[in-house]
GROMACS .gro file of C-alpha atoms in nm:
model
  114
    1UNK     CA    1  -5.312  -2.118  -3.672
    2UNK     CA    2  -5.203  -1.780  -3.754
    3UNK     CA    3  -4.887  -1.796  -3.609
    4UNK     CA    4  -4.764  -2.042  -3.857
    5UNK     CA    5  -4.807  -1.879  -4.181
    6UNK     CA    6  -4.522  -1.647  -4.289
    7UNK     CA    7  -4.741  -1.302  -4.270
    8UNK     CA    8  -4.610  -0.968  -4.261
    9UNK     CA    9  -4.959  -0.754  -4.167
   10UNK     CA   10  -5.286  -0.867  -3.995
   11UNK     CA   11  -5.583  -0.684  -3.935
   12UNK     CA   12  -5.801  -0.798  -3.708
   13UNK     CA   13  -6.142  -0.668  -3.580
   14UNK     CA   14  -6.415  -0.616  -3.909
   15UNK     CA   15  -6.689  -0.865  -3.871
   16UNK     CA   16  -6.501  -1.083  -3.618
   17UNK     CA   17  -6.793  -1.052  -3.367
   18UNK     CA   18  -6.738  -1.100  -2.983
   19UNK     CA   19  -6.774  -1.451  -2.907
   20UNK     CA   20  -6.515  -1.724  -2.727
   21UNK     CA   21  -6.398  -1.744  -3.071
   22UNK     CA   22  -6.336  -1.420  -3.165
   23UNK     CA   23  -6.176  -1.351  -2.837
   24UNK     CA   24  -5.923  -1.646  -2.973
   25UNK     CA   25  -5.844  -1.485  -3.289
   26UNK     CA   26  -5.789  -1.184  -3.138
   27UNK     CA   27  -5.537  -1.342  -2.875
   28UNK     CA   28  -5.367  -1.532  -3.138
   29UNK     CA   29  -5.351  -1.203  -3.353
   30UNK     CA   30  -5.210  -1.019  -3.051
   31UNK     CA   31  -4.951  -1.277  -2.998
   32UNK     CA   32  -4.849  -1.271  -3.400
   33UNK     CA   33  -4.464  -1.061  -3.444
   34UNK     CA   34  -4.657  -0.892  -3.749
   35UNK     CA   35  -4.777  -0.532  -3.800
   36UNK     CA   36  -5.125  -0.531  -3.693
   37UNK     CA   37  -5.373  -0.321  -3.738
   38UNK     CA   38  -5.699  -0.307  -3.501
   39UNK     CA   39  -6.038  -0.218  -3.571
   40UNK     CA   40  -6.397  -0.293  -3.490
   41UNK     CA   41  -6.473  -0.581  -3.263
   42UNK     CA   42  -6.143  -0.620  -3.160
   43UNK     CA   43  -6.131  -0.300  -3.060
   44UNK     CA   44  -6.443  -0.430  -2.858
   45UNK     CA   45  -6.320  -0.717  -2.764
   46UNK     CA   46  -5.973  -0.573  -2.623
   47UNK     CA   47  -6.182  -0.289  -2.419
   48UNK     CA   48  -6.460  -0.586  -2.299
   49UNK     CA   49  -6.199  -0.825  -2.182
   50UNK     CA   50  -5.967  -0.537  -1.982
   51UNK     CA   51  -5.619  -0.638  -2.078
   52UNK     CA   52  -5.582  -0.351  -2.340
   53UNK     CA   53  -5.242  -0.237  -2.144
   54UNK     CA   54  -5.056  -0.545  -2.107
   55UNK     CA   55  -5.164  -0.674  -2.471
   56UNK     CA   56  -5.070  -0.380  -2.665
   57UNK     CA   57  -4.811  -0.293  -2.432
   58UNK     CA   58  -4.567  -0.642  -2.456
   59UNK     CA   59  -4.683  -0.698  -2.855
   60UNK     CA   60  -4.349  -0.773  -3.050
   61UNK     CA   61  -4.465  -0.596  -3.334
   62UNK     CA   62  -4.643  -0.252  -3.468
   63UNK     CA   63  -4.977  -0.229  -3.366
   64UNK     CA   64  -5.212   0.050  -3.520
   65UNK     CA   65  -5.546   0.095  -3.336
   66UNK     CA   66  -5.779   0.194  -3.635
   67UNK     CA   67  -6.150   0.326  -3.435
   68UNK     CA   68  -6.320   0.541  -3.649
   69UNK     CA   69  -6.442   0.860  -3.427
   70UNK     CA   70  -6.776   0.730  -3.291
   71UNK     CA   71  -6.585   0.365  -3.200
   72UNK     CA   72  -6.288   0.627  -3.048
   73UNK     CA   73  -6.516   0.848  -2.834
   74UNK     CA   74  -6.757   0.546  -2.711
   75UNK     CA   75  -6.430   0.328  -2.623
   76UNK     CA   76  -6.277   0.698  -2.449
   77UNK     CA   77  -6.543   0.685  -2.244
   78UNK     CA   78  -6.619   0.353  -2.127
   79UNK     CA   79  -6.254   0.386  -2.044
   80UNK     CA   80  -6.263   0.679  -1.845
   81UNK     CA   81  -6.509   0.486  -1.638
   82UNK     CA   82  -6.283   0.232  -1.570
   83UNK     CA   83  -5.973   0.529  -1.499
   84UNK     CA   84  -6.218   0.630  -1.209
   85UNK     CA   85  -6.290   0.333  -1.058
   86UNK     CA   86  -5.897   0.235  -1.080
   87UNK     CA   87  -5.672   0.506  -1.080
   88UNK     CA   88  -5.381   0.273  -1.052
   89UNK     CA   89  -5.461   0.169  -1.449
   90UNK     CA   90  -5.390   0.580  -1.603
   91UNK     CA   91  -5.026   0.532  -1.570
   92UNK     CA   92  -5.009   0.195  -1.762
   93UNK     CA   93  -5.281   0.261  -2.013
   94UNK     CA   94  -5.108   0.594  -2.082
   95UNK     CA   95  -4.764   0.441  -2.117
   96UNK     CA   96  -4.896   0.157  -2.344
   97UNK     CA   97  -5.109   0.388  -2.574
   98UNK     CA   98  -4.790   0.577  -2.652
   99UNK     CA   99  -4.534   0.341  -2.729
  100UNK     CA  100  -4.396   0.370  -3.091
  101UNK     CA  101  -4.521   0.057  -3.162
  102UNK     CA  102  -4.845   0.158  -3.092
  103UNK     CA  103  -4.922   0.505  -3.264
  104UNK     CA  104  -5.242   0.713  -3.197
  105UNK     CA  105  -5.462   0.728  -3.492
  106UNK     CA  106  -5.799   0.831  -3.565
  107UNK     CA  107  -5.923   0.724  -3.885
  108UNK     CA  108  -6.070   0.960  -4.072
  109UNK     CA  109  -5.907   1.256  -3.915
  110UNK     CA  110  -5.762   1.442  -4.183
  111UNK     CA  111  -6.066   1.476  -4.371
  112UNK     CA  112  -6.253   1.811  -4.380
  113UNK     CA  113  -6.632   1.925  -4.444
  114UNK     CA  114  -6.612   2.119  -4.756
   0.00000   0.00000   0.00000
């Protein structure tokens, strides 16, 4: 179980897939007092399953969503459908994506065509 080894980091998401098992990691990842960075599939997972705000919001420790810019915009948008159908859910989502433990971050974003 992840929760009893002494880590300091986890990433979680690259090549976890999105099955009952994966959905377990990623809980038990989510639950972890560690720095922990998201990516891929769990990014997947977390916007499939619909608790993105209370997860990321209530973590105990840093959390760094990691999509690259195709993963951010497809993610944006499935999201926006959800904003419309519950406009209740901005005001959380907003107020969980911008907590200091979770920092905005696109990866990728400081590079430049040359």
């Amino acid at each position: 179980m992840l929760l009893q080894t002494d880590l300091q980091a986890l990433a979680c998401g690259p090549g976890l897939g999105r099955s009952a098992e994966a959905l377990r990691l990623l809980e038990q990842s989510l639950n972890a007092p560690v720095q922990l960075l998201l990516d891929a599939d769990a990014l997947n997972l977390l916007a499939d399953d619909g608790r993105i705000d209370g997860r990321l919001y209530n973590r105990v420790g840093p959390t760094i969503p990691d999509p690259a810019p195709a993963e951010a915009a497809r993610l944006l948008i499935a999201r926006s459908a959800k904003f419309r159908a519950t406009a209740s859910a901005r005001p959380r989502t907003g107020r969980a994506l911008s907590q200091p433990h979770c920092p905005e971050r696109l990866r990728h974003s400081d590079c430049h065509d040359h």
